[in-house]
PDB file of C-alpha atoms in Angstrom:
ATOM      1  CA  MET A 996       0.000   0.000   0.000  1.00 79.00           C
ATOM      2  CA  GLN A 997       2.947   2.293   0.557  1.00 77.00           C
ATOM      3  CA  ARG A 998       3.992   1.761  -3.047  1.00 82.00           C
ATOM      4  CA  VAL A 999       0.439   2.466  -4.170  1.00 81.00           C
ATOM      5  CA  ALA A1000       0.403   5.643  -2.113  1.00 79.00           C
ATOM      6  CA  GLN A1001       3.629   6.691  -3.788  1.00 76.00           C
ATOM      7  CA  GLY A1002       1.981   6.424  -7.180  1.00 75.00           C
ATOM      8  CA  GLU A1003       2.832   2.881  -8.200  1.00 78.00           C
ATOM      9  CA  ILE A1004      -0.620   1.887  -9.377  1.00 79.00           C
ATOM     10  CA  GLN A1005       0.453  -1.557 -10.569  1.00 81.00           C
ATOM     11  CA  ALA A1006       1.276  -2.499  -6.992  1.00 84.00           C
ATOM     12  CA  PHE A1007      -2.403  -2.425  -6.177  1.00 87.00           C
ATOM     13  CA  ARG A1008      -2.850  -5.671  -8.103  1.00 89.00           C
ATOM     14  CA  ILE A1009      -0.879  -7.437  -5.365  1.00 90.00           C
ATOM     15  CA  VAL A1010      -3.175  -5.967  -2.736  1.00 89.00           C
ATOM     16  CA  ALA A1011      -6.287  -6.936  -4.688  1.00 90.00           C
ATOM     17  CA  GLU A1012      -5.057 -10.478  -5.237  1.00 91.00           C
ATOM     18  CA  ALA A1013      -4.249 -10.864  -1.566  1.00 90.00           C
ATOM     19  CA  LEU A1014      -7.568  -9.502  -0.407  1.00 91.00           C
ATOM     20  CA  GLU A1015      -9.904 -11.159  -2.888  1.00 92.00           C
ATOM     21  CA  PRO A1016     -10.207 -14.590  -1.211  1.00 92.00           C
ATOM     22  CA  ARG A1017     -10.559 -13.036   2.255  1.00 92.00           C
ATOM     23  CA  LEU A1018     -13.174 -10.516   1.210  1.00 92.00           C
ATOM     24  CA  GLU A1019     -15.039 -13.122  -0.814  1.00 92.00           C
ATOM     25  CA  ARG A1020     -15.292 -15.313   2.266  1.00 92.00           C
ATOM     26  CA  PHE A1021     -16.137 -12.320   4.465  1.00 92.00           C
ATOM     27  CA  PHE A1022     -19.015 -11.249   2.230  1.00 91.00           C
ATOM     28  CA  ALA A1023     -20.229 -14.812   1.835  1.00 90.00           C
ATOM     29  CA  GLN A1024     -20.309 -15.453   5.547  1.00 89.00           C
ATOM     30  CA  LEU A1025     -22.209 -12.264   6.242  1.00 88.00           C
ATOM     31  CA  GLY A1026     -24.977 -13.089   3.845  1.00 85.00           C
ATOM     32  CA  VAL A1027     -24.136 -11.164   0.708  1.00 88.00           C
ATOM     33  CA  PRO A1028     -25.408 -13.079  -2.328  1.00 88.00           C
ATOM     34  CA  ALA A1029     -22.852 -14.208  -4.860  1.00 88.00           C
ATOM     35  CA  SER A1030     -24.279 -11.918  -7.518  1.00 87.00           C
ATOM     36  CA  ASP A1031     -23.447  -8.829  -5.453  1.00 89.00           C
ATOM     37  CA  ARG A1032     -20.058  -9.820  -4.080  1.00 91.00           C
ATOM     38  CA  ASP A1033     -18.291  -8.780  -7.258  1.00 90.00           C
ATOM     39  CA  ASP A1034     -19.606  -5.241  -6.979  1.00 91.00           C
ATOM     40  CA  LEU A1035     -18.875  -5.047  -3.275  1.00 93.00           C
ATOM     41  CA  PHE A1036     -15.331  -6.263  -3.804  1.00 93.00           C
ATOM     42  CA  GLN A1037     -14.751  -3.696  -6.528  1.00 92.00           C
ATOM     43  CA  GLU A1038     -16.181  -0.878  -4.432  1.00 92.00           C
ATOM     44  CA  THR A1039     -14.070  -1.934  -1.465  1.00 93.00           C
ATOM     45  CA  CYS A1040     -10.920  -2.005  -3.576  1.00 92.00           C
ATOM     46  CA  LEU A1041     -11.626   1.397  -5.060  1.00 91.00           C
ATOM     47  CA  ARG A1042     -12.083   2.875  -1.608  1.00 92.00           C
ATOM     48  CA  LEU A1043      -8.888   1.250  -0.420  1.00 91.00           C
ATOM     49  CA  TYR A1044      -7.077   2.681  -3.411  1.00 90.00           C
ATOM     50  CA  ARG A1045      -8.399   6.183  -2.823  1.00 88.00           C
ATOM     51  CA  ALA A1046      -7.451   5.969   0.838  1.00 87.00           C
ATOM     52  CA  ALA A1047      -4.003   4.487   0.212  1.00 87.00           C
ATOM     53  CA  ASP A1048      -2.338   7.683   1.401  1.00 84.00           C
ATOM     54  CA  ARG A1049      -4.031   7.338   4.768  1.00 84.00           C
ATOM     55  CA  TYR A1050      -2.898   3.786   5.366  1.00 84.00           C
ATOM     56  CA  ASP A1051      -0.585   3.393   8.334  1.00 84.00           C
ATOM     57  CA  PRO A1052       2.018   0.752   7.413  1.00 83.00           C
ATOM     58  CA  ARG A1053       2.662   0.043  11.070  1.00 86.00           C
ATOM     59  CA  ARG A1054      -0.758  -1.558  11.320  1.00 86.00           C
ATOM     60  CA  PRO A1055      -1.922  -4.771   9.660  1.00 88.00           C
ATOM     61  CA  LEU A1056      -3.722  -4.446   6.366  1.00 89.00           C
ATOM     62  CA  LEU A1057      -6.516  -6.948   6.899  1.00 90.00           C
ATOM     63  CA  PRO A1058      -8.430  -5.158   9.730  1.00 91.00           C
ATOM     64  CA  TRP A1059      -8.233  -1.934   7.745  1.00 91.00           C
ATOM     65  CA  ALA A1060      -9.544  -3.664   4.631  1.00 92.00           C
ATOM     66  CA  LEU A1061     -12.278  -5.403   6.607  1.00 92.00           C
ATOM     67  CA  THR A1062     -13.310  -2.054   8.073  1.00 93.00           C
ATOM     68  CA  VAL A1063     -13.762  -0.628   4.597  1.00 93.00           C
ATOM     69  CA  ALA A1064     -15.469  -3.791   3.348  1.00 93.00           C
ATOM     70  CA  ARG A1065     -17.867  -3.751   6.261  1.00 93.00           C
ATOM     71  CA  ARG A1066     -18.857  -0.155   5.553  1.00 93.00           C
ATOM     72  CA  VAL A1067     -19.367  -0.957   1.895  1.00 92.00           C
ATOM     73  CA  MET A1068     -21.524  -3.903   2.885  1.00 92.00           C
ATOM     74  CA  LEU A1069     -23.595  -1.786   5.280  1.00 91.00           C
ATOM     75  CA  ASN A1070     -24.160   0.778   2.538  1.00 90.00           C
ATOM     76  CA  TRP A1071     -25.208  -2.040   0.251  1.00 90.00           C
ATOM     77  CA  HIS A1072     -27.699  -3.247   2.870  1.00 85.00           C
ATOM     78  CA  ARG A1073     -29.130   0.260   3.231  1.00 85.00           C
ATOM     79  CA  ALA A1074     -29.368   0.811  -0.500  1.00 84.00           C
ATOM     80  CA  ARG A1075     -31.371  -2.331  -1.088  1.00 79.00           C
ATOM     81  CA  LYS A1076     -34.949  -1.404  -1.725  1.00 66.00           C
ATOM     82  CA  PRO A1077     -37.480  -2.920   0.648  1.00 64.00           C
ATOM     83  CA  THR A1078     -39.579  -5.466  -1.138  1.00 61.00           C
ATOM     84  CA  VAL A1079     -42.842  -7.145  -0.334  1.00 59.00           C
ATOM     85  CA  GLU A1080     -42.847 -10.826  -0.915  1.00 57.00           C
ATOM     86  CA  LEU A1081     -45.670 -12.135  -3.071  1.00 61.00           C
ATOM     87  CA  ASP A1082     -47.338 -15.390  -2.262  1.00 61.00           C
ATOM     88  CA  GLU A1083     -46.623 -16.861  -5.643  1.00 58.00           C
ATOM     89  CA  ALA A1084     -42.985 -15.772  -5.444  1.00 55.00           C
ATOM     90  CA  ARG A1085     -42.376 -17.345  -2.091  1.00 56.00           C
ATOM     91  CA  CYS A1086     -41.422 -20.706  -3.507  1.00 55.00           C
ATOM     92  CA  VAL A1087     -39.057 -19.019  -5.941  1.00 50.00           C
ATOM     93  CA  ALA A1088     -37.542 -16.916  -3.170  1.00 48.00           C
ATOM     94  CA  ASP A1089     -36.873 -19.995  -1.107  1.00 49.00           C
ATOM     95  CA  THR A1090     -34.771 -21.438  -3.863  1.00 49.00           C
ATOM     96  CA  GLN A1091     -32.947 -18.192  -4.586  1.00 47.00           C
ATOM     97  CA  ARG A1092     -32.431 -17.094  -1.029  1.00 45.00           C
ATOM     98  CA  PRO A1093     -28.930 -15.680  -0.491  1.00 48.00           C
ATOM     99  CA  VAL A1094     -27.782 -18.346   1.883  1.00 47.00           C
ATOM    100  CA  PRO A1095     -24.013 -18.426   2.218  1.00 49.00           C
ATOM    101  CA  GLU A1096     -22.143 -21.511   1.352  1.00 49.00           C
ATOM    102  CA  THR A1097     -22.145 -23.988   4.149  1.00 47.00           C
ATOM    103  CA  GLY A1098     -19.635 -26.592   4.986  1.00 48.00           C
ATOM    104  CA  GLY A1099     -22.079 -29.454   5.392  1.00 50.00           C
ATOM    105  CA  ALA A1100     -24.784 -30.708   7.649  1.00 46.00           C
ATOM    106  CA  ASP A1101     -22.757 -30.020  10.781  1.00 60.00           C
ATOM    107  CA  ASP A1102     -22.066 -26.397   9.948  1.00 81.00           C
ATOM    108  CA  VAL A1103     -22.075 -24.467  13.177  1.00 86.00           C
ATOM    109  CA  TRP A1104     -21.822 -21.202  11.255  1.00 89.00           C
ATOM    110  CA  ALA A1105     -25.031 -21.860   9.386  1.00 88.00           C
ATOM    111  CA  PHE A1106     -26.623 -22.748  12.699  1.00 88.00           C
ATOM    112  CA  ALA A1107     -25.357 -19.506  14.221  1.00 89.00           C
ATOM    113  CA  ARG A1108     -26.676 -17.463  11.317  1.00 88.00           C
ATOM    114  CA  ALA A1109     -30.056 -19.104  11.697  1.00 88.00           C
ATOM    115  CA  ARG A1110     -30.290 -18.574  15.441  1.00 88.00           C
ATOM    116  CA  LEU A1111     -28.329 -15.481  16.339  1.00 90.00           C
ATOM    117  CA  PRO A1112     -28.761 -11.829  15.367  1.00 90.00           C
ATOM    118  CA  ALA A1113     -26.670 -10.600  12.474  1.00 89.00           C
ATOM    119  CA  ALA A1114     -24.481  -8.432  14.692  1.00 90.00           C
ATOM    120  CA  ALA A1115     -23.623 -11.384  16.924  1.00 91.00           C
ATOM    121  CA  CYS A1116     -22.802 -13.543  13.903  1.00 91.00           C
ATOM    122  CA  GLU A1117     -20.610 -10.796  12.531  1.00 91.00           C
ATOM    123  CA  LEU A1118     -18.637 -10.532  15.750  1.00 93.00           C
ATOM    124  CA  LEU A1119     -18.252 -14.286  16.011  1.00 93.00           C
ATOM    125  CA  TRP A1120     -17.040 -14.467  12.439  1.00 92.00           C
ATOM    126  CA  LEU A1121     -14.527 -11.678  12.889  1.00 93.00           C
ATOM    127  CA  ARG A1122     -13.209 -13.365  16.016  1.00 93.00           C
ATOM    128  CA  TYR A1123     -13.154 -17.021  14.996  1.00 92.00           C
ATOM    129  CA  GLY A1124     -13.423 -16.886  11.230  1.00 91.00           C
ATOM    130  CA  GLU A1125     -11.050 -14.037  10.492  1.00 91.00           C
ATOM    131  CA  ASP A1126      -9.093 -14.634  13.714  1.00 90.00           C
ATOM    132  CA  LEU A1127      -8.997 -10.971  14.688  1.00 92.00           C
ATOM    133  CA  GLU A1128      -8.222  -9.833  18.203  1.00 92.00           C
ATOM    134  CA  PRO A1129     -10.957  -8.004  20.150  1.00 92.00           C
ATOM    135  CA  ALA A1130      -9.064  -4.732  19.767  1.00 91.00           C
ATOM    136  CA  GLU A1131      -8.982  -5.189  16.006  1.00 92.00           C
ATOM    137  CA  ILE A1132     -12.660  -6.092  15.960  1.00 93.00           C
ATOM    138  CA  ALA A1133     -13.316  -2.946  17.942  1.00 93.00           C
ATOM    139  CA  SER A1134     -11.616  -0.839  15.296  1.00 89.00           C
ATOM    140  CA  VAL A1135     -13.455  -2.659  12.519  1.00 90.00           C
ATOM    141  CA  THR A1136     -16.875  -2.291  14.120  1.00 91.00           C
ATOM    142  CA  ARG A1137     -16.255   1.068  15.766  1.00 90.00           C
ATOM    143  CA  ARG A1138     -16.815  -0.190  19.272  1.00 92.00           C
ATOM    144  CA  THR A1139     -14.670  -0.233  22.348  1.00 92.00           C
ATOM    145  CA  PRO A1140     -12.660  -3.388  23.059  1.00 92.00           C
ATOM    146  CA  VAL A1141     -14.556  -3.925  26.296  1.00 92.00           C
ATOM    147  CA  HIS A1142     -17.849  -3.663  24.451  1.00 93.00           C
ATOM    148  CA  VAL A1143     -16.633  -6.156  21.894  1.00 93.00           C
ATOM    149  CA  ARG A1144     -15.599  -8.594  24.616  1.00 93.00           C
ATOM    150  CA  VAL A1145     -18.998  -8.283  26.271  1.00 93.00           C
ATOM    151  CA  LEU A1146     -20.861  -8.783  22.998  1.00 94.00           C
ATOM    152  CA  LEU A1147     -18.662 -11.744  22.112  1.00 92.00           C
ATOM    153  CA  HIS A1148     -19.369 -13.335  25.459  1.00 92.00           C
ATOM    154  CA  ARG A1149     -23.092 -12.866  24.984  1.00 93.00           C
ATOM    155  CA  ALA A1150     -22.936 -14.246  21.463  1.00 92.00           C
ATOM    156  CA  ARG A1151     -21.015 -17.305  22.599  1.00 91.00           C
ATOM    157  CA  ALA A1152     -23.432 -17.895  25.454  1.00 91.00           C
ATOM    158  CA  ALA A1153     -26.433 -17.525  23.162  1.00 91.00           C
ATOM    159  CA  LEU A1154     -24.925 -19.887  20.632  1.00 91.00           C
ATOM    160  CA  ALA A1155     -24.049 -22.448  23.285  1.00 89.00           C
ATOM    161  CA  THR A1156     -27.572 -22.282  24.688  1.00 89.00           C
ATOM    162  CA  ALA A1157     -29.073 -22.633  21.235  1.00 89.00           C
ATOM    163  CA  LEU A1158     -26.864 -25.601  20.510  1.00 88.00           C
ATOM    164  CA  GLU A1159     -27.842 -27.245  23.769  1.00 85.00           C
ATOM    165  CA  HIS A1160     -31.532 -26.749  23.231  1.00 84.00           C
ATOM    166  CA  ASP A1161     -31.490 -27.725  19.607  1.00 78.00           C
ATOM    167  CA  GLY A1162     -33.341 -30.938  19.182  1.00 61.00           C
ATOM    168  CA  THR A1163     -32.961 -31.430  15.495  1.00 45.00           C
ATOM    169  CA  GLY A1164     -29.492 -30.784  14.309  1.00 43.00           C
ATOM    170  CA  ILE A1165     -26.181 -29.756  15.700  1.00 48.00           C
ATOM    171  CA  ARG A1166     -25.132 -30.418  19.229  1.00 47.00           C
ATOM    172  CA  PRO A1167     -22.019 -29.109  20.874  1.00 45.00           C
ATOM    173  CA  GLN A1168     -19.129 -31.418  20.451  1.00 45.00           C
ATOM    174  CA  GLY A1169     -17.183 -32.501  23.454  1.00 41.00           C
ATOM    175  CA  GLY A1170     -19.980 -33.122  25.908  1.00 38.00           C
ATOM    176  CA  GLU A1171     -21.698 -31.052  28.486  1.00 36.00           C
ATOM    177  CA  ARG A1172     -21.242 -27.438  29.221  1.00 37.00           C
TER     178      ARG A1172
ATOM    179  CA  MET B 900      -9.537 -14.798  25.402  1.00 45.00           C
ATOM    180  CA  ASN B 901      -9.864 -18.056  23.577  1.00 45.00           C
ATOM    181  CA  ASP B 902      -6.484 -19.238  24.778  1.00 47.00           C
ATOM    182  CA  ARG B 903      -7.683 -19.642  28.323  1.00 49.00           C
ATOM    183  CA  PRO B 904      -8.072 -23.375  28.826  1.00 50.00           C
ATOM    184  CA  ASN B 905     -10.809 -23.305  31.444  1.00 51.00           C
ATOM    185  CA  THR B 906     -13.346 -21.082  29.771  1.00 63.00           C
ATOM    186  CA  PRO B 907     -16.714 -22.747  29.422  1.00 70.00           C
ATOM    187  CA  PHE B 908     -16.764 -21.937  25.711  1.00 81.00           C
ATOM    188  CA  THR B 909     -13.427 -23.427  24.770  1.00 85.00           C
ATOM    189  CA  GLU B 910     -14.953 -26.304  22.902  1.00 85.00           C
ATOM    190  CA  LEU B 911     -17.352 -24.000  21.135  1.00 87.00           C
ATOM    191  CA  GLU B 912     -14.541 -21.688  20.138  1.00 88.00           C
ATOM    192  CA  GLN B 913     -12.488 -24.551  18.788  1.00 88.00           C
ATOM    193  CA  ARG B 914     -15.471 -25.807  16.906  1.00 88.00           C
ATOM    194  CA  LEU B 915     -16.154 -22.405  15.383  1.00 89.00           C
ATOM    195  CA  ARG B 916     -12.546 -22.178  14.251  1.00 90.00           C
ATOM    196  CA  ARG B 917     -12.610 -25.641  12.752  1.00 88.00           C
ATOM    197  CA  ALA B 918     -15.893 -25.023  10.982  1.00 88.00           C
ATOM    198  CA  ALA B 919     -14.777 -21.763   9.378  1.00 88.00           C
ATOM    199  CA  PRO B 920     -14.667 -22.352   5.644  1.00 88.00           C
ATOM    200  CA  PRO B 921     -11.223 -21.901   4.140  1.00 86.00           C
ATOM    201  CA  CYS B 922     -10.419 -19.164   1.697  1.00 87.00           C
ATOM    202  CA  ALA B 923     -10.215 -19.916  -1.967  1.00 84.00           C
ATOM    203  CA  PRO B 924      -6.700 -21.102  -2.846  1.00 83.00           C
ATOM    204  CA  ALA B 925      -6.295 -18.493  -5.554  1.00 83.00           C
ATOM    205  CA  PRO B 926      -7.941 -15.171  -6.276  1.00 83.00           C
ATOM    206  CA  ARG B 927     -10.439 -14.877  -9.071  1.00 85.00           C
ATOM    207  CA  ALA B 928      -8.376 -13.474 -11.890  1.00 87.00           C
ATOM    208  CA  ALA B 929     -11.322 -11.913 -13.676  1.00 88.00           C
ATOM    209  CA  ARG B 930     -12.441 -10.076 -10.587  1.00 89.00           C
ATOM    210  CA  VAL B 931      -8.963  -8.776  -9.852  1.00 89.00           C
ATOM    211  CA  ALA B 932      -8.500  -7.723 -13.463  1.00 90.00           C
ATOM    212  CA  ARG B 933     -11.761  -5.829 -13.354  1.00 90.00           C
ATOM    213  CA  VAL B 934     -10.670  -4.015 -10.220  1.00 88.00           C
ATOM    214  CA  CYS B 935      -7.294  -3.179 -11.702  1.00 89.00           C
ATOM    215  CA  ALA B 936      -8.953  -1.830 -14.828  1.00 89.00           C
ATOM    216  CA  ALA B 937     -11.172   0.370 -12.699  1.00 88.00           C
ATOM    217  CA  VAL B 938      -8.200   1.558 -10.674  1.00 86.00           C
ATOM    218  CA  ASP B 939      -6.326   2.486 -13.840  1.00 85.00           C
ATOM    219  CA  THR B 940      -9.013   5.021 -14.656  1.00 86.00           C
ATOM    220  CA  LEU B 941      -8.596   6.768 -11.321  1.00 83.00           C
ATOM    221  CA  PRO B 942      -6.034   9.431 -10.554  1.00 80.00           C
ATOM    222  CA  PRO B 943      -3.175   8.306  -8.362  1.00 77.00           C
ATOM    223  CA  PRO B 944      -3.759   8.696  -4.657  1.00 75.00           C
ATOM    224  CA  ARG B 945      -2.520  11.851  -3.085  1.00 68.00           C
ATOM    225  CA  ALA B 946       0.995  10.883  -2.302  1.00 55.00           C
ATOM    226  CA  HIS B 947       1.852  14.168  -0.705  1.00 51.00           C
ATOM    227  CA  HIS B 948      -0.284  13.224   2.261  1.00 54.00           C
ATOM    228  CA  SER B 949       1.576  10.027   2.833  1.00 52.00           C
ATOM    229  CA  ALA B 950       4.425  11.437   4.810  1.00 59.00           C
ATOM    230  CA  HIS B 951       6.737   9.020   6.480  1.00 68.00           C
ATOM    231  CA  PRO B 952       5.845   8.399  10.135  1.00 69.00           C
ATOM    232  CA  ALA B 953       9.316   9.474  11.237  1.00 76.00           C
ATOM    233  CA  PHE B 954       8.893  12.709   9.340  1.00 84.00           C
ATOM    234  CA  ARG B 955       5.523  13.263  10.965  1.00 83.00           C
ATOM    235  CA  LEU B 956       7.083  12.799  14.382  1.00 86.00           C
ATOM    236  CA  LEU B 957       9.878  15.188  13.525  1.00 89.00           C
ATOM    237  CA  ALA B 958       7.400  17.735  12.206  1.00 91.00           C
ATOM    238  CA  ARG B 959       5.373  17.500  15.397  1.00 91.00           C
ATOM    239  CA  ARG B 960       8.450  18.048  17.515  1.00 92.00           C
ATOM    240  CA  VAL B 961       9.533  21.021  15.431  1.00 94.00           C
ATOM    241  CA  ALA B 962       6.058  22.506  15.689  1.00 94.00           C
ATOM    242  CA  ALA B 963       6.028  22.009  19.456  1.00 94.00           C
ATOM    243  CA  LEU B 964       9.453  23.595  19.777  1.00 94.00           C
ATOM    244  CA  ALA B 965       8.382  26.552  17.647  1.00 95.00           C
ATOM    245  CA  LEU B 966       5.304  26.991  19.796  1.00 94.00           C
ATOM    246  CA  ILE B 967       7.374  27.012  22.968  1.00 95.00           C
ATOM    247  CA  VAL B 968       9.869  29.506  21.524  1.00 94.00           C
ATOM    248  CA  LEU B 969       7.142  31.822  20.286  1.00 94.00           C
ATOM    249  CA  SER B 970       5.383  31.661  23.639  1.00 94.00           C
ATOM    250  CA  ALA B 971       8.616  32.554  25.408  1.00 93.00           C
ATOM    251  CA  VAL B 972       9.242  35.466  23.029  1.00 92.00           C
ATOM    252  CA  LEU B 973       5.705  36.729  23.512  1.00 92.00           C
ATOM    253  CA  ALA B 974       5.966  36.500  27.266  1.00 91.00           C
ATOM    254  CA  THR B 975       9.279  38.359  27.227  1.00 88.00           C
ATOM    255  CA  ARG B 976       7.877  41.111  25.085  1.00 87.00           C
ATOM    256  CA  LEU B 977       4.882  41.549  27.331  1.00 86.00           C
ATOM    257  CA  ALA B 978       7.119  41.693  30.366  1.00 83.00           C
ATOM    258  CA  THR B 979       9.347  44.344  28.843  1.00 80.00           C
ATOM    259  CA  ARG B 980       6.447  46.369  27.509  1.00 74.00           C
ATOM    260  CA  GLN B 981       4.745  46.697  30.872  1.00 63.00           C
ATOM    261  CA  PRO B 982       6.866  49.695  32.186  1.00 62.00           C
ATOM    262  CA  LEU B 983       6.229  51.598  28.970  1.00 58.00           C
ATOM    263  CA  GLN B 984       2.535  51.730  29.604  1.00 58.00           C
ATOM    264  CA  PRO B 985       1.256  55.118  30.926  1.00 61.00           C
ATOM    265  CA  SER B 986       1.471  54.771  34.636  1.00 64.00           C
ATOM    266  CA  LEU B 987      -1.045  56.159  37.059  1.00 68.00           C
ATOM    267  CA  PRO B 988      -0.075  59.296  39.040  1.00 67.00           C
ATOM    268  CA  LEU B 989       1.440  58.463  42.327  1.00 70.00           C
ATOM    269  CA  LEU B 990      -0.952  59.151  45.119  1.00 69.00           C
ATOM    270  CA  SER B 991      -0.030  59.297  48.749  1.00 71.00           C
ATOM    271  CA  ALA B 992      -2.397  57.346  50.921  1.00 68.00           C
ATOM    272  CA  THR B 993      -1.589  59.364  54.015  1.00 68.00           C
ATOM    273  CA  SER B 994      -2.381  62.642  52.300  1.00 69.00           C
ATOM    274  CA  LEU B 995      -5.750  61.294  51.228  1.00 67.00           C
ATOM    275  CA  LEU B 996      -6.630  59.864  54.580  1.00 72.00           C
ATOM    276  CA  ASP B 997      -5.588  62.949  56.487  1.00 72.00           C
ATOM    277  CA  GLY B 998      -8.800  64.660  55.467  1.00 72.00           C
ATOM    278  CA  LEU B 999     -10.816  61.985  57.164  1.00 73.00           C
ATOM    279  CA  GLY B1000      -9.420  63.060  60.487  1.00 71.00           C
ATOM    280  CA  ALA B1001     -11.149  66.392  60.152  1.00 71.00           C
ATOM    281  CA  LEU B1002     -14.496  64.703  59.759  1.00 74.00           C
ATOM    282  CA  HIS B1003     -14.118  62.796  62.988  1.00 72.00           C
ATOM    283  CA  VAL B1004     -15.706  64.613  65.940  1.00 72.00           C
ATOM    284  CA  PRO B1005     -14.672  63.109  69.239  1.00 71.00           C
ATOM    285  CA  GLN B1006     -17.609  62.558  71.550  1.00 74.00           C
ATOM    286  CA  ARG B1007     -17.450  61.877  75.196  1.00 78.00           C
ATOM    287  CA  MET B1008     -19.788  59.062  76.091  1.00 82.00           C
ATOM    288  CA  THR B1009     -18.760  58.592  79.709  1.00 84.00           C
ATOM    289  CA  GLY B1010     -21.619  60.540  81.182  1.00 86.00           C
ATOM    290  CA  PRO B1011     -24.482  58.976  79.216  1.00 86.00           C
ATOM    291  CA  LEU B1012     -23.078  55.494  79.687  1.00 91.00           C
ATOM    292  CA  ALA B1013     -22.738  55.958  83.404  1.00 91.00           C
ATOM    293  CA  ALA B1014     -26.306  57.227  83.639  1.00 91.00           C
ATOM    294  CA  GLU B1015     -27.565  54.309  81.594  1.00 93.00           C
ATOM    295  CA  SER B1016     -25.671  51.900  83.786  1.00 93.00           C
ATOM    296  CA  GLU B1017     -27.244  53.364  86.901  1.00 92.00           C
ATOM    297  CA  ASN B1018     -30.688  53.066  85.357  1.00 93.00           C
ATOM    298  CA  LEU B1019     -30.131  49.441  84.493  1.00 94.00           C
ATOM    299  CA  LEU B1020     -28.884  48.716  87.973  1.00 93.00           C
ATOM    300  CA  THR B1021     -31.924  50.374  89.476  1.00 93.00           C
ATOM    301  CA  ASP B1022     -34.207  48.383  87.236  1.00 94.00           C
ATOM    302  CA  LEU B1023     -32.493  45.180  88.182  1.00 94.00           C
ATOM    303  CA  VAL B1024     -32.802  45.890  91.877  1.00 93.00           C
ATOM    304  CA  THR B1025     -36.476  46.743  91.463  1.00 93.00           C
ATOM    305  CA  LEU B1026     -37.069  43.577  89.475  1.00 94.00           C
ATOM    306  CA  THR B1027     -35.345  41.462  92.087  1.00 93.00           C
ATOM    307  CA  THR B1028     -37.385  43.008  94.849  1.00 91.00           C
ATOM    308  CA  VAL B1029     -40.631  42.411  93.037  1.00 91.00           C
ATOM    309  CA  VAL B1030     -39.748  38.808  92.283  1.00 92.00           C
ATOM    310  CA  ASN B1031     -38.865  38.182  95.900  1.00 90.00           C
ATOM    311  CA  GLU B1032     -42.130  39.681  97.101  1.00 88.00           C
ATOM    312  CA  ARG B1033     -44.184  37.636  94.671  1.00 88.00           C
ATOM    313  CA  THR B1034     -42.336  34.478  95.554  1.00 87.00           C
ATOM    314  CA  LEU B1035     -42.843  34.966  99.265  1.00 83.00           C
ATOM    315  CA  ALA B1036     -46.492  35.808  98.642  1.00 83.00           C
ATOM    316  CA  ILE B1037     -46.961  32.461  96.906  1.00 80.00           C
ATOM    317  CA  LEU B1038     -45.212  30.541  99.659  1.00 78.00           C
ATOM    318  CA  PHE B1039     -46.839  32.132 102.666  1.00 72.00           C
TER     319      PHE B1039
END
């Protein structure tokens, strides 16, 4: 990014190639349909490019990129027009619902998305999917680290409770809690 | 947080980590190419803002030093300018207060106070006498 900030535009290809798999997975896990991820990735990269002069090389790139990607995704959520589902379109919507890719029948992430609020899923994904520290999550989500720790604890507790009380599918591995 | 072995959610945390889908092994070339083509149409980022962190630190220190020096110069100038200001005429306090002495008229209060004291004493004696008489009248 320093080279990009110094005017070496070709260096941005390296950044884009490094970020593409991570952002693709990030958008997929947070419920962005595959048809929109291309646009979100491009918008995120353009914002990163425009803000290259403000990048602090002493800090890791990924939390900064995830911060930008998250804002782009929130704008995308806001810009989506509210729609009213028709009865006859319900069966079609069920087949075309933007469900992220799951890893199989025992996918705890799919279970979490189905049971927990979106904000809790987002925090859990940033912590255990992207492996960010609470301080980095705080900078990504514009919260304080203490607030992030509290929300993470609540999300974990809610997920554990949901897993325990689930009678149909996934149960927590490793026994009782 | 997750490294603590005795947390009640350790198994859940490990499970979440294991279940996280891996990233794609390689970036989508078409997507990256599209981004690069879009970036090529943009002007280069403002490189003049991207000062080196060491330079920023040096600039801050120079600015702080300049601020201190200017403050010291300003304070010195104010201190040296103070005697040049038009000073008030010197006034003698004793000469002003001497006139007050003429307004003071000494009064002798010995006589009135002595008379008042005698009156109070007489009243007290009379009051004591009356109280004694009333008290004896109640008893006998």
